[in-house]
PDB file of C-alpha atoms and ligand atoms in Angstrom:
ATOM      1  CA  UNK A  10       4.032   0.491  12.944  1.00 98.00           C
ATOM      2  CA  UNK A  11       2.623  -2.168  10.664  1.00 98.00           C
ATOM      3  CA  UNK A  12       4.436  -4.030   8.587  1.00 98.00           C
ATOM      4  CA  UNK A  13       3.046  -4.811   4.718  1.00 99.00           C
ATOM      5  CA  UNK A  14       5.370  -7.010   2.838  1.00 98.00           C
ATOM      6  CA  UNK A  15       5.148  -6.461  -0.786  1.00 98.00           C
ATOM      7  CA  UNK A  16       4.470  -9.407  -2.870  1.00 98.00           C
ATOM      8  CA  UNK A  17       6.134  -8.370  -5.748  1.00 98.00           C
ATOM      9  CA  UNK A  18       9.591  -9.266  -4.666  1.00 98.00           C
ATOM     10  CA  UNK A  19       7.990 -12.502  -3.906  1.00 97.00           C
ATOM     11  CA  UNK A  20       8.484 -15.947  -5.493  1.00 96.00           C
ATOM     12  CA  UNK A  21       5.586 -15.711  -7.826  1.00 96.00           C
ATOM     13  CA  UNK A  22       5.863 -19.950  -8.440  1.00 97.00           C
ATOM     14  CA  UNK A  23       5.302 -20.215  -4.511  1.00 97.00           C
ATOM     15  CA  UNK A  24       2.539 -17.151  -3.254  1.00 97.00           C
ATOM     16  CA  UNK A  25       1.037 -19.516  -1.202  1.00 97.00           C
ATOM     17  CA  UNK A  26       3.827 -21.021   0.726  1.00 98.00           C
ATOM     18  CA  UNK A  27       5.111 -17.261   1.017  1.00 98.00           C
ATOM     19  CA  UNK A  28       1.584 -16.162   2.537  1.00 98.00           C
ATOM     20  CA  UNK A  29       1.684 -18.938   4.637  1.00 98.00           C
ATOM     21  CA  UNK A  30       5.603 -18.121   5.629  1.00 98.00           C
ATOM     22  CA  UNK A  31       4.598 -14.473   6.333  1.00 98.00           C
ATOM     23  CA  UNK A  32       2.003 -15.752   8.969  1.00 98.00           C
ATOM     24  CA  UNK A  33       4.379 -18.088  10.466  1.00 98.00           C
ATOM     25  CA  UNK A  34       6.478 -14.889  11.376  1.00 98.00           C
ATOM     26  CA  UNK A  35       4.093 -13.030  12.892  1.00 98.00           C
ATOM     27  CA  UNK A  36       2.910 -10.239   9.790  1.00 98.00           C
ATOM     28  CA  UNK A  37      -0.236  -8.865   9.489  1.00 98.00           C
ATOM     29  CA  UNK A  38      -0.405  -7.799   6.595  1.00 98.00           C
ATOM     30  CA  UNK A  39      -0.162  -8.089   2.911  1.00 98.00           C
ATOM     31  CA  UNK A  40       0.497  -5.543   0.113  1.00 98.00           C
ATOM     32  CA  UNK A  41      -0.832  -7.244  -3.030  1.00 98.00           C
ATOM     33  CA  UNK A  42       0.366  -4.757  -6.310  1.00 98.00           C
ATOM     34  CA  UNK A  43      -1.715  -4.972  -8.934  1.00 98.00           C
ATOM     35  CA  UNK A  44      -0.174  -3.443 -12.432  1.00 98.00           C
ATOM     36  CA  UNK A  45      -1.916  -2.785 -15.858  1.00 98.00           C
ATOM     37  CA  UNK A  46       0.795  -2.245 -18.064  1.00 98.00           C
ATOM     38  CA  UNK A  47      -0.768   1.394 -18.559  1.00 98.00           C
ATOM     39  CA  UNK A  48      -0.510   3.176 -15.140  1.00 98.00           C
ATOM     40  CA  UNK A  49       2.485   2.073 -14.937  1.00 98.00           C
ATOM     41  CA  UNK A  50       4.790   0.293 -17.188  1.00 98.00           C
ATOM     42  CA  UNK A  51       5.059  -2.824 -15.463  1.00 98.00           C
ATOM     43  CA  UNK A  52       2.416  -5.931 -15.735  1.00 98.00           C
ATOM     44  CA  UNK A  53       1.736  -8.227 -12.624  1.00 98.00           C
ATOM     45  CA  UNK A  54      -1.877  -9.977 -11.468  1.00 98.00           C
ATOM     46  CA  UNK A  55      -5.133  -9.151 -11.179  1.00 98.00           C
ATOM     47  CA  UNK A  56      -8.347  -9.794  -9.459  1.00 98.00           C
ATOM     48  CA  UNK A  57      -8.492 -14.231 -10.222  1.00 98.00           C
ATOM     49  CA  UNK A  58      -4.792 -14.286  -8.278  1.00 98.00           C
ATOM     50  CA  UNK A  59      -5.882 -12.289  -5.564  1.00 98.00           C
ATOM     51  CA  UNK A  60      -9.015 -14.428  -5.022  1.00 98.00           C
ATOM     52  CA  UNK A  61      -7.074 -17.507  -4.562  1.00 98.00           C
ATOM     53  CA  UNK A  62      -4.700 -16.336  -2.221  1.00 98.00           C
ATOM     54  CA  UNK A  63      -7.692 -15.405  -0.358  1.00 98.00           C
ATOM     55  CA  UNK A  64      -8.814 -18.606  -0.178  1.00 98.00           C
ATOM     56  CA  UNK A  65      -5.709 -19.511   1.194  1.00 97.00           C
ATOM     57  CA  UNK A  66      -4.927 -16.880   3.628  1.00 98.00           C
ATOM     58  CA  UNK A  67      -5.827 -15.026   7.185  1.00 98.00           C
ATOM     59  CA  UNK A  68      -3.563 -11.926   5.820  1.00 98.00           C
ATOM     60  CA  UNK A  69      -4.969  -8.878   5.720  1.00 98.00           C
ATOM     61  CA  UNK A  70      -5.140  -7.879   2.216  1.00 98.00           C
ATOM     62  CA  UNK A  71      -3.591  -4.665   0.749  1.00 98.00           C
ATOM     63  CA  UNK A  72      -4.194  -3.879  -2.713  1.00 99.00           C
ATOM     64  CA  UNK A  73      -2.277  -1.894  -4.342  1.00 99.00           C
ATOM     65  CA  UNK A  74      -4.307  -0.294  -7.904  1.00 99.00           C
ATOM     66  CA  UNK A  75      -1.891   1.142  -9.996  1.00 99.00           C
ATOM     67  CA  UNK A  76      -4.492   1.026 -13.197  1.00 98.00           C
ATOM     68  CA  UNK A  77      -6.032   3.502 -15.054  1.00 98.00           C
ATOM     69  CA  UNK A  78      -9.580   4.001 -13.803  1.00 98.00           C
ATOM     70  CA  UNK A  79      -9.847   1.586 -11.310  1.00 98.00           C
ATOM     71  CA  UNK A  80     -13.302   2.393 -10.171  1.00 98.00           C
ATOM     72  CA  UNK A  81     -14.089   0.069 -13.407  1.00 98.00           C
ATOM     73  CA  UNK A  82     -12.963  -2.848 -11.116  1.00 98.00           C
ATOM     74  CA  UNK A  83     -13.690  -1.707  -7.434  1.00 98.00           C
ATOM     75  CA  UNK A  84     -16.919  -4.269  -7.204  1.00 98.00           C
ATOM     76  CA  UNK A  85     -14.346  -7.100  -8.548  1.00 98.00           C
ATOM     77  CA  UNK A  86     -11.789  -6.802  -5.801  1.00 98.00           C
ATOM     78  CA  UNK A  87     -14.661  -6.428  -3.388  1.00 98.00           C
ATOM     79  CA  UNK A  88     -15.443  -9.993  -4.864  1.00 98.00           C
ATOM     80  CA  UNK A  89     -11.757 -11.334  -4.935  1.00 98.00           C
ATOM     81  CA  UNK A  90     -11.610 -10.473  -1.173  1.00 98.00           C
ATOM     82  CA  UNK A  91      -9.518  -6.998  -1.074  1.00 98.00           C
ATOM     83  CA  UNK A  92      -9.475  -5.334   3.097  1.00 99.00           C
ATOM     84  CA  UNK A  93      -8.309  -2.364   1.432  1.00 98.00           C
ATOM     85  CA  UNK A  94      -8.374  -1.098  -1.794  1.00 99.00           C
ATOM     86  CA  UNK A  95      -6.126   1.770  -2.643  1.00 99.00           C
ATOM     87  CA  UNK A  96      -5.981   3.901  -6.144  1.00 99.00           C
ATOM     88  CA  UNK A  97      -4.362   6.578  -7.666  1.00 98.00           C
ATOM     89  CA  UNK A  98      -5.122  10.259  -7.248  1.00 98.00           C
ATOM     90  CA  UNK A  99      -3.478  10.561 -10.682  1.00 98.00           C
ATOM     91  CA  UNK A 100      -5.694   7.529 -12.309  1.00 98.00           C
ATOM     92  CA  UNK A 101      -9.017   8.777 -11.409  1.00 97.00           C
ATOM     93  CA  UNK A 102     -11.212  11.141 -12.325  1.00 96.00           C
ATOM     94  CA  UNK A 103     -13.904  11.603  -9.615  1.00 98.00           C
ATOM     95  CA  UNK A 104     -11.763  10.821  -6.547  1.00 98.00           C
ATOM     96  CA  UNK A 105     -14.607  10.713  -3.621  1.00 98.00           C
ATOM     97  CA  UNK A 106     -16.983   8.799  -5.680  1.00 98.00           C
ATOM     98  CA  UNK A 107     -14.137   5.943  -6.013  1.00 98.00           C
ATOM     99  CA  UNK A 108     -13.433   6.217  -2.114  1.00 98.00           C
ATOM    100  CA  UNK A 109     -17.170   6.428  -1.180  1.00 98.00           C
ATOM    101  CA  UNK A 110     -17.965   3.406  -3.599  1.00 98.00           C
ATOM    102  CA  UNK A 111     -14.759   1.117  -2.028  1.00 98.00           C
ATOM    103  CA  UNK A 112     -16.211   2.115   1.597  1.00 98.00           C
ATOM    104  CA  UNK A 113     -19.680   1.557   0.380  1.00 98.00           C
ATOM    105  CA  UNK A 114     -18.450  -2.006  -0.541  1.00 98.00           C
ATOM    106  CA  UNK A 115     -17.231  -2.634   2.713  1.00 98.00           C
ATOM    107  CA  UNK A 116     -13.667  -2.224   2.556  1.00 98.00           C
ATOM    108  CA  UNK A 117     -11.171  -0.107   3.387  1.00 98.00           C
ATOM    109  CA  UNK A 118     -10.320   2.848   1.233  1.00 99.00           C
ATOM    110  CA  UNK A 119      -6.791   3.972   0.681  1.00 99.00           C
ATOM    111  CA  UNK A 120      -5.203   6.753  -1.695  1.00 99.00           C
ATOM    112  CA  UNK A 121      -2.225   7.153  -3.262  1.00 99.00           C
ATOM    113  CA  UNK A 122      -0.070   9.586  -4.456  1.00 99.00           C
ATOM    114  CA  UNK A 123       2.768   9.539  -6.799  1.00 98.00           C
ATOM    115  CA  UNK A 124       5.942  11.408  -5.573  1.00 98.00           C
ATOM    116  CA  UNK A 125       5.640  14.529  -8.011  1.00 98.00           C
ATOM    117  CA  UNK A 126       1.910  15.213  -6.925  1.00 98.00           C
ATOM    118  CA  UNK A 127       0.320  17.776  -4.954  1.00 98.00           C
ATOM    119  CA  UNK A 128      -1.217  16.802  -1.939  1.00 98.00           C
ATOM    120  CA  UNK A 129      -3.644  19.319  -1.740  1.00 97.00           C
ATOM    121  CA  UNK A 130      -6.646  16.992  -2.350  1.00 97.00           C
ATOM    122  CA  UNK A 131      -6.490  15.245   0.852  1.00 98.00           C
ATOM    123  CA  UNK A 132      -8.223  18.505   2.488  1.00 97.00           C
ATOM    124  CA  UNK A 133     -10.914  17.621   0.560  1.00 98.00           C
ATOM    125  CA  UNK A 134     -11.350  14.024   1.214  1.00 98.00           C
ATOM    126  CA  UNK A 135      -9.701  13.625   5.017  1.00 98.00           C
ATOM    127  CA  UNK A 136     -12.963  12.121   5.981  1.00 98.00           C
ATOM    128  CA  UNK A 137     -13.429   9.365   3.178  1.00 98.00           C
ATOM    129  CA  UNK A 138      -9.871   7.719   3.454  1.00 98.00           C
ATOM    130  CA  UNK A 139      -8.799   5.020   5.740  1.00 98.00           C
ATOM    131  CA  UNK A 140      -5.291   5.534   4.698  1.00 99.00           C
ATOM    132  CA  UNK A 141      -3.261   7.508   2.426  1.00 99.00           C
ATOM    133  CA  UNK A 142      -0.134   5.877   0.330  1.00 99.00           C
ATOM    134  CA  UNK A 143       2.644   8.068  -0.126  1.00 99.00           C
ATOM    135  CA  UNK A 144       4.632   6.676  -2.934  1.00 99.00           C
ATOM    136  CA  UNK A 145       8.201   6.985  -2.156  1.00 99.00           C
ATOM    137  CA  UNK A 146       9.627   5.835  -5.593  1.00 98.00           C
ATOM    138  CA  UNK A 147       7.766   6.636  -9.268  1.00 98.00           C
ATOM    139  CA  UNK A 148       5.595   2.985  -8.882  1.00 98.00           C
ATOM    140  CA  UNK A 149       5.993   0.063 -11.038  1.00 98.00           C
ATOM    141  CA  UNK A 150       8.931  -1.520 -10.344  1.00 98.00           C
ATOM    142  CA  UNK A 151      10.432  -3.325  -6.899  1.00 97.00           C
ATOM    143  CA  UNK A 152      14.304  -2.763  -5.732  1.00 98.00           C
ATOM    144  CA  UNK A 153      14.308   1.230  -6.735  1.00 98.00           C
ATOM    145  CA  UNK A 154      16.002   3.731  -4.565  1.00 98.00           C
ATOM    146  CA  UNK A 155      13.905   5.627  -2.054  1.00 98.00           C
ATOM    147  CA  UNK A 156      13.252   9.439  -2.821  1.00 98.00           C
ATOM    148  CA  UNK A 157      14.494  11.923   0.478  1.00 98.00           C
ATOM    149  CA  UNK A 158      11.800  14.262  -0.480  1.00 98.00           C
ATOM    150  CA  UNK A 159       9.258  11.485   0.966  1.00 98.00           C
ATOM    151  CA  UNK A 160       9.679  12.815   4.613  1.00 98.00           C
ATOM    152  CA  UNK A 161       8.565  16.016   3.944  1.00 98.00           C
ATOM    153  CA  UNK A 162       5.664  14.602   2.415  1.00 98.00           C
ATOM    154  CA  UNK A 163       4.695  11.904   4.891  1.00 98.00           C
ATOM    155  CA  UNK A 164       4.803  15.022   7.607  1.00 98.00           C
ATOM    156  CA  UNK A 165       2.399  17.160   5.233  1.00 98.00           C
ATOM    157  CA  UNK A 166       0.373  14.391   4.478  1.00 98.00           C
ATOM    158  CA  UNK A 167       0.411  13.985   8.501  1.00 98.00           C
ATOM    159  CA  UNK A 168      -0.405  17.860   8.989  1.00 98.00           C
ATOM    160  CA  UNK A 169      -3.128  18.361   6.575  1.00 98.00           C
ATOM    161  CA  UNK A 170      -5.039  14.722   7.804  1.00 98.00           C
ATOM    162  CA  UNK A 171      -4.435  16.524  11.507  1.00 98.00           C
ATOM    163  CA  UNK A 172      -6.056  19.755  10.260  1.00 98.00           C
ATOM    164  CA  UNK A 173      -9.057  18.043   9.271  1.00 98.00           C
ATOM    165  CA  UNK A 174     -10.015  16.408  11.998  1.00 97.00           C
ATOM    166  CA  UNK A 175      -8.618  13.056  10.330  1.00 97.00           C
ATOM    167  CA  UNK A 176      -6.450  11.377  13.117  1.00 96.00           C
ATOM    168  CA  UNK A 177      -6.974   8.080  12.826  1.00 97.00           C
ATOM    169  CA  UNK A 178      -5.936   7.779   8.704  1.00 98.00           C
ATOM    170  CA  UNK A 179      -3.097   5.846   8.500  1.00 98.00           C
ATOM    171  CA  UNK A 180      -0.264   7.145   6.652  1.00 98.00           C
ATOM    172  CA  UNK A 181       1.664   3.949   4.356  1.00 99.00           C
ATOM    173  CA  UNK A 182       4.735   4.728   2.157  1.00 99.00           C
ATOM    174  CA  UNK A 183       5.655   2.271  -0.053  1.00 99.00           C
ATOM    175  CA  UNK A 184       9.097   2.096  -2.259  1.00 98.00           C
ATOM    176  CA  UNK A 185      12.505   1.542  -1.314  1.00 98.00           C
ATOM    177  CA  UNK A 186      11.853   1.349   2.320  1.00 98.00           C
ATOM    178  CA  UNK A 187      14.242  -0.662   4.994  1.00 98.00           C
ATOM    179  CA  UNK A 188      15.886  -0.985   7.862  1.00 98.00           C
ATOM    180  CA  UNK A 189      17.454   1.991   7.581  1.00 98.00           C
ATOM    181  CA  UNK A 190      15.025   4.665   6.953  1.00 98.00           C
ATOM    182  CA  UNK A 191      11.827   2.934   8.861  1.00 98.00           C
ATOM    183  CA  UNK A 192      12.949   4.791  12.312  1.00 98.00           C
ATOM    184  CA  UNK A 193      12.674   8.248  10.471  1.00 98.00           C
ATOM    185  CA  UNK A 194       9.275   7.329   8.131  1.00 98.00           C
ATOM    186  CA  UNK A 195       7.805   6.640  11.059  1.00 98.00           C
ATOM    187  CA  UNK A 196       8.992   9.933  13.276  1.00 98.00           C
ATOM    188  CA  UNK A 197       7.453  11.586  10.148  1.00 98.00           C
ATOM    189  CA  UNK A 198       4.176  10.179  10.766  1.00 98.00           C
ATOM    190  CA  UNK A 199       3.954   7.217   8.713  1.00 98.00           C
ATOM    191  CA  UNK A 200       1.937   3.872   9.903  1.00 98.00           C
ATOM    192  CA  UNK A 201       2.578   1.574   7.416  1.00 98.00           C
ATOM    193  CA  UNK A 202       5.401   0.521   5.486  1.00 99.00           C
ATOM    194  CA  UNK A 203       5.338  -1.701   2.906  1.00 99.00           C
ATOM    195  CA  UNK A 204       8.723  -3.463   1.776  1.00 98.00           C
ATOM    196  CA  UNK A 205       9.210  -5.502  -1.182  1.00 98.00           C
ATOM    197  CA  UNK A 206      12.659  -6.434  -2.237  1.00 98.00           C
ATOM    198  CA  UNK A 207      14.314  -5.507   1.587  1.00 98.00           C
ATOM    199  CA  UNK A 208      12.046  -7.969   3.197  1.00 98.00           C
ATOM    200  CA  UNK A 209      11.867 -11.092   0.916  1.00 98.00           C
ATOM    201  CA  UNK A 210      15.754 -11.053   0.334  1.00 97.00           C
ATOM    202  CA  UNK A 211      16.578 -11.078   4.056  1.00 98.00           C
ATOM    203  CA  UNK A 212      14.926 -14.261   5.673  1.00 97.00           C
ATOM    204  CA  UNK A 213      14.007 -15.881   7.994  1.00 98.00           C
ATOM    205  CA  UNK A 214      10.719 -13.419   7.950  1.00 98.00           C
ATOM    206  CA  UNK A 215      11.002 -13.238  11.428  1.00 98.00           C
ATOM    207  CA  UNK A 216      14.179 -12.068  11.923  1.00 98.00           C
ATOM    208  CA  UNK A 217      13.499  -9.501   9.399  1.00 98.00           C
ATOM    209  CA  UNK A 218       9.889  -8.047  10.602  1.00 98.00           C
ATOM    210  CA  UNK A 219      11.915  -8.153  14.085  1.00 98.00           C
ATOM    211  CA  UNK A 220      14.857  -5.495  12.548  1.00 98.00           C
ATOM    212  CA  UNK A 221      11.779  -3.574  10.812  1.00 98.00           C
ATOM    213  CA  UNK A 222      10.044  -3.192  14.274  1.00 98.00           C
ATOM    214  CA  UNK A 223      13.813  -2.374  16.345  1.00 98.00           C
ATOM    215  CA  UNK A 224      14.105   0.222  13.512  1.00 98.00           C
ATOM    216  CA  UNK A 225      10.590   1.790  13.629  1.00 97.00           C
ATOM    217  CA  UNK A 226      10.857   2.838  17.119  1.00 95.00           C
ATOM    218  CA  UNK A 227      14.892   3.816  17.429  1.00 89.00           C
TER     219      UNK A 227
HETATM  220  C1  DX5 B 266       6.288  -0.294  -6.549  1.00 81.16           C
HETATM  221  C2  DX5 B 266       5.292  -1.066  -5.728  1.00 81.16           C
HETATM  222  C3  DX5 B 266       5.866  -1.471  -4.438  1.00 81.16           C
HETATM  223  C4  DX5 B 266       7.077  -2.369  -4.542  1.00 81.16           C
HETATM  224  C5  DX5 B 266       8.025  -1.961  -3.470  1.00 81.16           C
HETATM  225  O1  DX5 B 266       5.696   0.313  -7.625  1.00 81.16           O
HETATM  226  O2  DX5 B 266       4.131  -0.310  -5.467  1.00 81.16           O
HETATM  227  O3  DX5 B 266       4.906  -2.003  -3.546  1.00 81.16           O
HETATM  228  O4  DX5 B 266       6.800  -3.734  -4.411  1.00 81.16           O
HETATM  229  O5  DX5 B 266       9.204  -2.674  -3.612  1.00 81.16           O
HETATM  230  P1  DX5 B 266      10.551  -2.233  -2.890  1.00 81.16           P
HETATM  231  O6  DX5 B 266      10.278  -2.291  -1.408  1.00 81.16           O
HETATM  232  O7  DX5 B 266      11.537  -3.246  -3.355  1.00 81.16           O
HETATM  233  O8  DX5 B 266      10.852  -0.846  -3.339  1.00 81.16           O
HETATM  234 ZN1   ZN B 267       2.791  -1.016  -3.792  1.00 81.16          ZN
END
């Protein structure tokens, strides 16, 4: 399991010091969410942000689009220093020309789904994904309550990537994960968990990516 603190429940004042805090404890990675106002309702950074934090950081880097057509900004993120760049199914029209451009760019390519949408797609694009997000609260806000019905999902997610050939996606679910429900996201089949508001309320980091690990393999 990997670990992808949210910086969204962050102090935004201190992003460096917290970058430098999450390396200090051992994390990997970072789970940068970038919000348009549009997409969702919620406004946060952008591209400039993310390309000084970059400049400051060893973290793995990733980005979380949730912006209407965001293959308008792919080469941009590329630029700001994204490792992975994840988008919508639900913002974008042509869904394997996104993924092949991101992958063309030499990142990582991730996609997301929203908790109400069919994840029929993925049959269709098992072998242009790195990973696959499954959205375990409606996005745009931190601290909301996780959805149940995100199990089931993470395991078809799981079975359909399986079907295809597609072992080695990873499988992230981001939204109201904790302590409490890692041990059974990741029985489903999930990878990656990002956590926003039950990471950065609980330190020392440490400690906390310690109880995340303990929980992801009870
Ligand atoms: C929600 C964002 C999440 C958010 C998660 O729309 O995509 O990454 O930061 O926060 P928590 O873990 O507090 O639900
Ligand atoms: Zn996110």
């Amino acid at each position: 399991m990997i670990l992808s603190p949210s910086l969204l429940s962050a102090d935004f004042g201190r992003l460096t010091e917290e970058l430098h805090a999450l390396e200090q404890a051992g994390v990997r990675w970072a789970h940068l969410d970038v919000m348009d106002g549009m997409f969702v309702p919620n406004i946060t950074f952008g591209q400039a942000v993310i390309k000084s934090l970059r400049a400051r950081s060893g973290l793995f880097f990733d980005v979380h689009l949730m912006i209407e057509q965001p293959e308008r900004y792919v080469a941009d993120f590329r630029d700001a220093g994204a490792d992975m760049l994840v988008v919508h199914a639900e913002a974008v029209r042509h869904v394997q020309r996104v993924l092949a451009d991101i992958r063309a760019r030499g990142m990582q390519a991730g996609l997301a789904f929203n908790p109400a949408t069919p994840l029929s797609m993925l049959e269709w694009v098992a072998d242009d994904v790195d990973m696959v997000l499954i959205m375990s609260v409606n996005p745009g806000f931190g601290g909301q309550s996780f959805l149940p019905v995100t199990y089931a999902r993470v395991a078809e997610a799981r079975r359909i990537l399986d079907s295809r050939g597609a072992r080695d996606v990873r499988i992230q679910v981001d939204g109201g994960v904790c302590p409490e429900n890692a041990g059974a996201l990741v029985r489903a089949g999930a990878d990656v968990l990002v956590s926003g508001s039950a990471f950065f309320k609980f330190p020392p980091y440490a400690e906390r990516l310690a109880l995340f690990e303990r929980a992801a393999q009870a």
